[in-house]
Short mmCIF file of C-alpha atoms and ligand atoms in Angstrom, two decimals:
data_model
loop_
_atom_site.label_atom_id
_atom_site.label_comp_id
_atom_site.label_asym_id
_atom_site.label_seq_id
_atom_site.Cartn_x
_atom_site.Cartn_y
_atom_site.Cartn_z
CA UNK A 373 14.52 -13.76 6.72
CA UNK A 374 11.42 -15.49 8.09
CA UNK A 375 10.62 -18.77 6.28
CA UNK A 376 7.51 -18.92 4.11
CA UNK A 377 4.80 -20.63 6.21
CA UNK A 378 1.50 -22.17 5.16
CA UNK A 379 -1.70 -22.93 7.09
CA UNK A 380 -0.38 -26.45 7.70
CA UNK A 381 2.21 -24.87 10.01
CA UNK A 382 -0.64 -23.82 12.33
CA UNK A 383 -1.33 -27.51 13.15
CA UNK A 384 1.67 -27.46 15.47
CA UNK A 385 1.81 -23.73 16.27
CA UNK A 386 3.54 -23.05 19.58
CA UNK A 387 4.82 -19.46 19.41
CA UNK A 388 4.09 -17.85 22.77
CA UNK A 389 4.84 -14.21 22.06
CA UNK A 390 2.76 -11.65 20.16
CA UNK A 391 2.51 -12.89 16.59
CA UNK A 392 2.02 -10.70 13.52
CA UNK A 393 2.09 -11.85 9.91
CA UNK A 394 1.67 -10.88 6.28
CA UNK A 395 -0.58 -13.03 4.09
CA UNK A 396 -0.20 -13.08 0.33
CA UNK A 397 0.01 -15.31 -2.72
CA UNK A 398 2.79 -15.37 -3.76
CA UNK A 399 4.60 -14.12 -0.65
CA UNK A 400 8.21 -15.17 -1.09
CA UNK A 401 9.19 -11.73 -2.44
CA UNK A 402 7.81 -9.88 0.59
CA UNK A 403 10.31 -7.88 2.63
CA UNK A 404 7.69 -6.89 5.21
CA UNK A 405 8.99 -9.38 7.83
CA UNK A 406 12.49 -7.85 7.57
CA UNK A 407 11.08 -4.36 7.94
CA UNK A 408 8.77 -5.10 10.88
CA UNK A 409 11.18 -7.34 12.77
CA UNK A 410 13.88 -4.66 12.47
CA UNK A 411 11.48 -2.12 13.98
CA UNK A 412 10.42 -4.52 16.76
CA UNK A 413 14.06 -5.22 17.66
CA UNK A 414 14.68 -1.50 17.98
CA UNK A 415 11.47 -0.97 20.00
CA UNK A 416 12.50 -3.79 22.36
CA UNK A 417 15.58 -1.78 23.40
CA UNK A 418 13.38 0.74 25.20
CA UNK A 419 10.30 -1.39 25.90
CA UNK A 420 11.09 -5.00 26.81
CA UNK A 421 7.64 -6.36 25.89
CA UNK A 422 8.44 -5.95 22.19
CA UNK A 423 11.20 -8.56 22.42
CA UNK A 424 8.44 -11.20 22.38
CA UNK A 425 6.75 -9.75 19.26
CA UNK A 426 7.53 -11.37 15.92
CA UNK A 427 6.29 -10.90 12.36
CA UNK A 428 5.86 -14.00 10.15
CA UNK A 429 4.80 -14.54 6.54
CA UNK A 430 2.22 -17.00 5.19
CA UNK A 431 1.51 -18.10 1.65
CA UNK A 432 -2.29 -18.17 1.50
CA UNK A 433 -4.08 -18.80 -1.83
CA UNK A 434 -7.21 -16.65 -2.24
CA UNK A 435 -9.67 -19.54 -1.71
CA UNK A 436 -8.08 -20.22 1.68
CA UNK A 437 -8.39 -16.67 3.01
CA UNK A 438 -11.63 -17.16 5.04
CA UNK A 439 -10.15 -20.26 6.67
CA UNK A 440 -6.81 -18.50 7.23
CA UNK A 441 -8.41 -15.54 9.01
CA UNK A 442 -10.31 -17.91 11.30
CA UNK A 443 -7.35 -20.14 12.06
CA UNK A 444 -4.90 -17.30 12.66
CA UNK A 445 -7.41 -15.75 15.07
CA UNK A 446 -7.83 -19.07 16.88
CA UNK A 447 -4.03 -19.44 17.05
CA UNK A 448 -3.84 -16.08 18.87
CA UNK A 449 -2.31 -13.87 16.14
CA UNK A 450 -2.58 -10.20 17.07
CA UNK A 451 -2.15 -8.42 13.74
CA UNK A 452 -2.09 -9.20 10.03
CA UNK A 453 -1.04 -7.43 6.87
CA UNK A 454 -2.69 -8.38 3.59
CA UNK A 455 -1.08 -8.11 0.20
CA UNK A 456 -1.95 -9.26 -3.32
CA UNK A 457 -4.59 -10.72 -3.82
CA UNK A 458 -6.25 -10.40 -0.39
CA UNK A 459 -6.91 -6.69 0.24
CA UNK A 460 -10.35 -6.60 -1.39
CA UNK A 461 -11.32 -10.18 -0.49
CA UNK A 462 -10.76 -9.56 3.23
CA UNK A 463 -13.01 -6.50 3.24
CA UNK A 464 -16.16 -8.66 3.43
CA UNK A 465 -14.72 -11.23 5.81
CA UNK A 466 -13.97 -9.07 8.84
CA UNK A 467 -16.07 -7.79 11.77
CA UNK A 468 -15.40 -4.08 11.52
CA UNK A 469 -13.88 -1.71 8.96
CA UNK A 470 -12.27 1.61 9.87
CA UNK A 471 -14.64 4.30 8.46
CA UNK A 472 -11.74 5.90 6.51
CA UNK A 473 -11.25 2.61 4.63
CA UNK A 474 -14.93 2.20 3.71
CA UNK A 475 -14.83 4.06 0.37
CA UNK A 476 -11.68 2.16 -0.65
CA UNK A 477 -13.36 -1.23 -0.28
CA UNK A 478 -10.03 -2.82 0.62
CA UNK A 479 -7.99 -3.34 3.80
CA UNK A 480 -4.29 -4.08 4.24
CA UNK A 481 -4.03 -4.18 8.05
CA UNK A 482 -6.09 -6.27 10.49
CA UNK A 483 -6.07 -5.97 14.29
CA UNK A 484 -7.39 -8.68 16.56
CA UNK A 485 -10.61 -8.12 18.50
CA UNK A 486 -12.20 -10.62 20.88
CA UNK A 487 -14.57 -11.93 18.23
CA UNK A 488 -12.67 -11.43 14.98
CA UNK A 489 -10.69 -8.81 13.05
CA UNK A 490 -11.02 -5.09 12.51
CA UNK A 491 -9.59 -3.74 9.27
CA UNK A 492 -7.68 -0.59 8.28
CA UNK A 493 -6.09 0.63 5.09
CA UNK A 494 -2.69 2.25 5.63
CA UNK A 495 -1.65 2.47 1.95
CA UNK A 496 -3.08 5.97 1.51
CA UNK A 497 -1.29 7.26 4.60
CA UNK A 498 1.88 5.60 3.32
CA UNK A 499 1.54 7.28 -0.06
CA UNK A 500 0.82 10.77 1.29
CA UNK A 501 3.64 10.59 3.84
CA UNK A 502 6.06 9.27 1.22
CA UNK A 503 5.20 12.00 -1.28
CA UNK A 504 5.69 14.63 1.40
CA UNK A 505 8.99 13.10 2.55
CA UNK A 506 10.57 12.40 -0.84
CA UNK A 507 9.16 15.13 -3.09
CA UNK A 508 8.21 17.75 -0.46
CA UNK A 509 4.74 17.92 -2.00
CA UNK A 510 1.67 18.09 0.22
CA UNK A 511 -1.45 16.66 -1.40
CA UNK A 512 -3.80 19.26 0.05
CA UNK A 513 -4.58 21.89 -2.61
CA UNK A 514 -2.31 20.18 -5.18
CA UNK A 515 -3.72 19.01 -8.52
CA UNK A 516 -3.18 15.26 -8.89
CA UNK A 517 -2.86 13.17 -12.06
CA UNK A 518 -3.34 9.56 -11.06
CA UNK A 519 -2.31 6.75 -13.40
CA UNK A 520 -4.21 3.48 -12.96
CA UNK A 521 -7.61 2.26 -11.82
CA UNK A 522 -6.84 -0.90 -9.85
CA UNK A 523 -6.79 -1.42 -6.08
CA UNK A 524 -3.78 0.80 -5.38
CA UNK A 525 -5.21 3.59 -7.53
CA UNK A 526 -8.54 3.43 -5.70
CA UNK A 527 -6.76 3.82 -2.35
CA UNK A 528 -4.69 6.70 -3.73
CA UNK A 529 -7.77 8.42 -5.19
CA UNK A 530 -9.65 8.24 -1.88
CA UNK A 531 -6.60 9.53 0.04
CA UNK A 532 -6.12 12.47 -2.35
CA UNK A 533 -9.80 13.40 -2.15
CA UNK A 534 -9.92 13.00 1.64
CA UNK A 535 -6.85 15.25 1.92
CA UNK A 536 -8.42 17.94 -0.25
CA UNK A 537 -6.38 17.81 -3.45
CA UNK A 538 -7.22 20.68 -5.81
CA UNK A 539 -8.37 18.36 -8.60
CA UNK A 540 -8.05 14.70 -9.50
CA UNK A 541 -7.52 13.47 -13.07
CA UNK A 542 -7.46 9.70 -13.49
CA UNK A 543 -5.72 8.14 -16.50
CA UNK A 544 -6.23 4.46 -17.29
CA UNK A 545 -5.93 2.53 -20.56
CA UNK A 546 -9.14 0.51 -19.98
CA UNK A 547 -12.03 2.97 -20.06
CA UNK A 548 -14.47 0.73 -18.18
CA UNK A 549 -12.10 0.38 -15.22
CA UNK A 550 -11.43 4.11 -15.25
CA UNK A 551 -15.16 4.90 -15.20
CA UNK A 552 -15.77 2.38 -12.42
CA UNK A 553 -13.10 4.04 -10.25
CA UNK A 554 -14.52 7.51 -10.90
CA UNK A 555 -17.96 6.29 -9.89
CA UNK A 556 -16.68 4.57 -6.75
CA UNK A 557 -14.90 7.66 -5.40
CA UNK A 558 -17.29 10.36 -6.64
CA UNK A 559 -19.03 10.75 -3.27
CA UNK A 560 -15.83 11.13 -1.21
CA UNK A 561 -15.43 14.87 -1.93
CA UNK A 562 -18.09 16.00 -4.43
CA UNK A 563 -16.73 19.58 -4.44
CA UNK A 564 -13.36 18.53 -5.91
CA UNK A 565 -13.13 18.43 -9.73
CA UNK A 566 -12.80 14.79 -10.80
CA UNK A 567 -12.13 13.67 -14.40
CA UNK A 568 -10.92 10.66 -16.31
CA UNK A 569 -8.88 10.44 -19.49
CA UNK A 570 -7.15 8.04 -21.82
CA UNK A 571 -3.37 8.14 -21.14
CA UNK A 572 -2.71 7.73 -24.88
CA UNK A 573 -4.50 11.03 -25.58
CA UNK A 574 -4.18 13.42 -22.62
CA UNK A 575 -6.59 16.39 -22.83
CA UNK A 576 -5.14 19.89 -23.33
CA UNK A 577 -6.60 21.37 -20.16
CA UNK A 578 -4.69 19.25 -17.63
CA UNK A 579 -3.32 21.33 -14.74
CA UNK A 580 0.28 22.54 -14.52
CA UNK A 581 2.49 21.63 -11.55
CA UNK A 582 0.47 18.52 -10.82
CA UNK A 583 1.61 15.62 -8.70
CA UNK A 584 1.73 12.59 -11.03
CA UNK A 585 1.24 9.27 -9.21
CA UNK A 586 1.82 5.98 -11.00
CA UNK A 587 -0.50 3.35 -9.51
CA UNK A 588 -0.41 1.07 -12.55
CA UNK A 589 1.72 -2.03 -12.61
CA UNK A 590 3.27 -0.87 -15.91
CA UNK A 591 6.96 -0.74 -15.06
CA UNK A 592 7.24 -3.89 -12.97
CA UNK A 593 8.79 -5.65 -15.99
CA UNK A 594 11.55 -4.23 -18.20
CA UNK A 595 9.54 -4.55 -21.41
CA UNK A 596 6.41 -2.85 -20.01
CA UNK A 597 5.26 0.27 -21.85
CA UNK A 598 5.32 3.70 -20.18
CA UNK A 599 1.99 4.31 -18.39
CA UNK A 600 2.07 7.84 -19.89
CA UNK A 601 4.39 10.10 -21.89
CA UNK A 602 5.35 12.74 -19.35
CA UNK A 603 6.31 15.16 -22.12
CA UNK A 604 2.65 15.09 -23.23
CA UNK A 605 1.61 16.65 -19.88
CA UNK A 606 2.01 20.24 -18.71
CA UNK A 607 5.23 20.31 -16.62
CA UNK A 608 4.42 18.42 -13.39
CA UNK A 609 5.66 19.34 -9.88
CA UNK A 610 6.78 15.76 -9.28
CA UNK A 611 6.33 12.11 -10.22
CA UNK A 612 5.78 9.42 -7.61
CA UNK A 613 5.90 5.80 -8.83
CA UNK A 614 4.43 3.23 -6.43
CA UNK A 615 6.70 0.59 -7.99
CA UNK A 616 9.95 0.09 -6.05
CA UNK A 617 11.37 -2.94 -7.84
CA UNK A 618 12.97 -2.03 -10.25
CA UNK A 619 14.18 1.04 -8.35
CA UNK A 620 13.98 3.17 -11.50
CA UNK A 621 11.13 2.50 -13.90
CA UNK A 622 11.01 3.95 -17.42
CA UNK A 623 8.61 6.57 -16.06
CA UNK A 624 11.07 7.64 -13.35
CA UNK A 625 13.94 7.66 -15.85
CA UNK A 626 11.89 9.92 -18.15
CA UNK A 627 11.09 12.26 -15.24
CA UNK A 628 14.76 12.41 -14.25
CA UNK A 629 15.87 13.16 -17.80
CA UNK A 630 13.37 16.04 -17.92
CA UNK A 631 14.54 17.44 -14.57
CA UNK A 632 11.28 16.62 -12.79
CA UNK A 633 11.57 15.62 -9.09
CA UNK A 634 10.70 11.93 -8.76
CA UNK A 635 10.72 9.05 -6.27
CA UNK A 636 9.95 5.34 -6.23
CA UNK A 637 7.53 3.40 -3.98
CA UNK A 638 9.98 2.21 -1.34
CA UNK A 639 9.09 5.08 0.99
CA UNK A 640 5.37 4.23 0.60
CA UNK A 641 6.11 0.63 1.56
CA UNK A 642 7.90 1.87 4.67
CA UNK A 643 5.24 4.34 5.77
CA UNK A 644 2.26 2.02 5.24
CA UNK A 645 4.19 -0.42 7.46
CA UNK A 646 4.93 2.25 10.06
CA UNK A 647 1.24 3.07 10.37
CA UNK A 648 0.30 -0.63 10.61
CA UNK A 649 2.80 -1.19 13.42
CA UNK A 650 1.49 1.91 15.20
CA UNK A 651 -2.04 0.50 14.98
CA UNK A 652 -0.94 -2.81 16.51
CA UNK A 653 1.52 -1.55 19.11
CA UNK A 654 0.10 1.83 20.11
CA UNK A 655 3.77 2.85 20.41
CA UNK A 656 6.08 5.19 18.54
CA UNK A 657 7.57 3.27 15.62
CA UNK A 658 11.22 3.81 14.53
CA UNK A 659 10.80 4.84 10.90
CA UNK A 660 14.57 4.83 10.30
CA UNK A 661 14.94 1.20 11.38
CA UNK A 662 12.29 0.18 8.86
CA UNK A 663 13.70 2.34 6.07
CA UNK A 664 17.20 0.94 6.61
CA UNK A 665 15.91 -2.64 6.62
CA UNK A 666 14.16 -2.26 3.25
CA UNK A 667 17.07 -0.33 1.73
CA UNK A 668 19.47 -3.11 2.81
CA UNK A 669 17.12 -5.76 1.37
CA UNK A 670 17.28 -4.25 -2.13
P1 NDP B 1087 -4.11 -3.95 -10.00
O1 NDP B 1087 -3.82 -5.21 -10.73
O2 NDP B 1087 -5.31 -3.84 -9.15
O3 NDP B 1087 -4.19 -2.75 -11.11
C1 NDP B 1087 -3.27 -2.68 -12.15
C2 NDP B 1087 -3.40 -1.34 -12.87
O4 NDP B 1087 -2.30 -1.22 -13.77
C3 NDP B 1087 -4.67 -1.19 -13.71
O5 NDP B 1087 -5.06 0.14 -13.72
C4 NDP B 1087 -4.17 -1.61 -15.11
O6 NDP B 1087 -4.89 -1.01 -16.15
C5 NDP B 1087 -2.79 -1.03 -15.10
N1 NDP B 1087 -1.86 -1.69 -16.02
C6 NDP B 1087 -1.39 -2.95 -15.92
N2 NDP B 1087 -0.56 -3.20 -16.94
C7 NDP B 1087 -0.51 -2.07 -17.70
C8 NDP B 1087 0.18 -1.72 -18.88
N3 NDP B 1087 1.00 -2.58 -19.53
N4 NDP B 1087 0.01 -0.47 -19.37
C9 NDP B 1087 -0.79 0.42 -18.75
N5 NDP B 1087 -1.49 0.13 -17.61
C10 NDP B 1087 -1.34 -1.10 -17.09
O7 NDP B 1087 -2.77 -3.64 -9.19
P2 NDP B 1087 -2.63 -2.79 -7.84
O8 NDP B 1087 -3.51 -1.60 -7.98
O9 NDP B 1087 -2.77 -3.66 -6.67
O10 NDP B 1087 -1.07 -2.36 -7.89
C11 NDP B 1087 -0.61 -1.42 -8.84
C12 NDP B 1087 0.87 -1.13 -8.59
O11 NDP B 1087 1.07 -0.48 -7.34
C13 NDP B 1087 1.71 -2.41 -8.55
O12 NDP B 1087 2.90 -2.15 -9.28
C14 NDP B 1087 2.05 -2.57 -7.07
O13 NDP B 1087 3.30 -3.21 -6.90
C15 NDP B 1087 2.11 -1.11 -6.62
N6 NDP B 1087 1.88 -0.95 -5.17
C16 NDP B 1087 2.88 -0.44 -4.39
C17 NDP B 1087 2.70 -0.27 -3.03
C18 NDP B 1087 3.81 0.29 -2.20
O14 NDP B 1087 3.74 0.20 -0.96
N7 NDP B 1087 4.81 0.89 -2.79
C19 NDP B 1087 1.41 -0.63 -2.38
C20 NDP B 1087 0.40 -1.12 -3.30
C21 NDP B 1087 0.65 -1.29 -4.64
P3 NDP B 1087 -6.21 -1.70 -16.83
O15 NDP B 1087 -7.37 -1.30 -15.95
O16 NDP B 1087 -6.23 -1.07 -18.15
O17 NDP B 1087 -5.96 -3.18 -16.85
#
């Protein structure tokens, strides 16, 4: 695994190949370097130039992000991934934002330009591809019940609306955050029914056969409460939990015990990474190599 670097390591930076990196705080849990370096090694078998590409990881506290983006650009880095807490912060620090990422207000992938960075958000693509791959559910024309109103939920909401979901119902325990999300995404697809509700009291008119997406962080810790009682919903078509560690949250265990198809967030992690590497390399990315690397890391 790549060591955890800090900005101080740039004082004596001498890597001559094409450098990529993930920035986060904390970052020591990140398996992105494993995943990307596995893909690059595979890509190098058929295209030699990729043997000089390498993906690093940097611990960057939020206050240091502006300085980090400048210094990594000056040091010649070609691409960056951003994770907690940088996705929203970076949005206002870069030169150009991909139009599809504008309504999200957050970026997770930066590509070098001559004068700075251009930003993309590949989380939504990762989610939609993962849901299709693991649950065989296409978002287009499917009713979606989205749990959460933080950064990941905002990205998921925009993706679902951009892909033409049949309806979007957003459940979040804090009403103010729920309302803020609904307001932020309202203009993305005004023709699609969009509602919010309190997960402790789901309304009776929720759609049947919905795709339930957990974008809350409830489930990261063993003593976290369920983000929603699935049995209080009309029978869903499937449950996708963005959390991948633990591999089975209480929500996924409940879905399994009720016979509802379900999957964890590992496939989303892989596919957001695939799209990022496609953006940087312009090449076909070996999805299997990345999926195997993250599965082995668990
Ligand atoms: P944020 O901190 O921005 O949002 C957290 C959300 O979780 C809020 O809606 C919050 O509700 C809710 N929440 C937190 N604790 C509880 C609880 N005990 N009960 C009910 N709701 C709770 O986090 P992110 O949006 O960045 O991330 C959310 C999750 O998605 C994380 O678990 C993250 O690991 C995962 N993720 C996975 C990815 C992948 O590739 N698989 C990619 C990105 C994220 P409230 O507003 O009420 O505080």
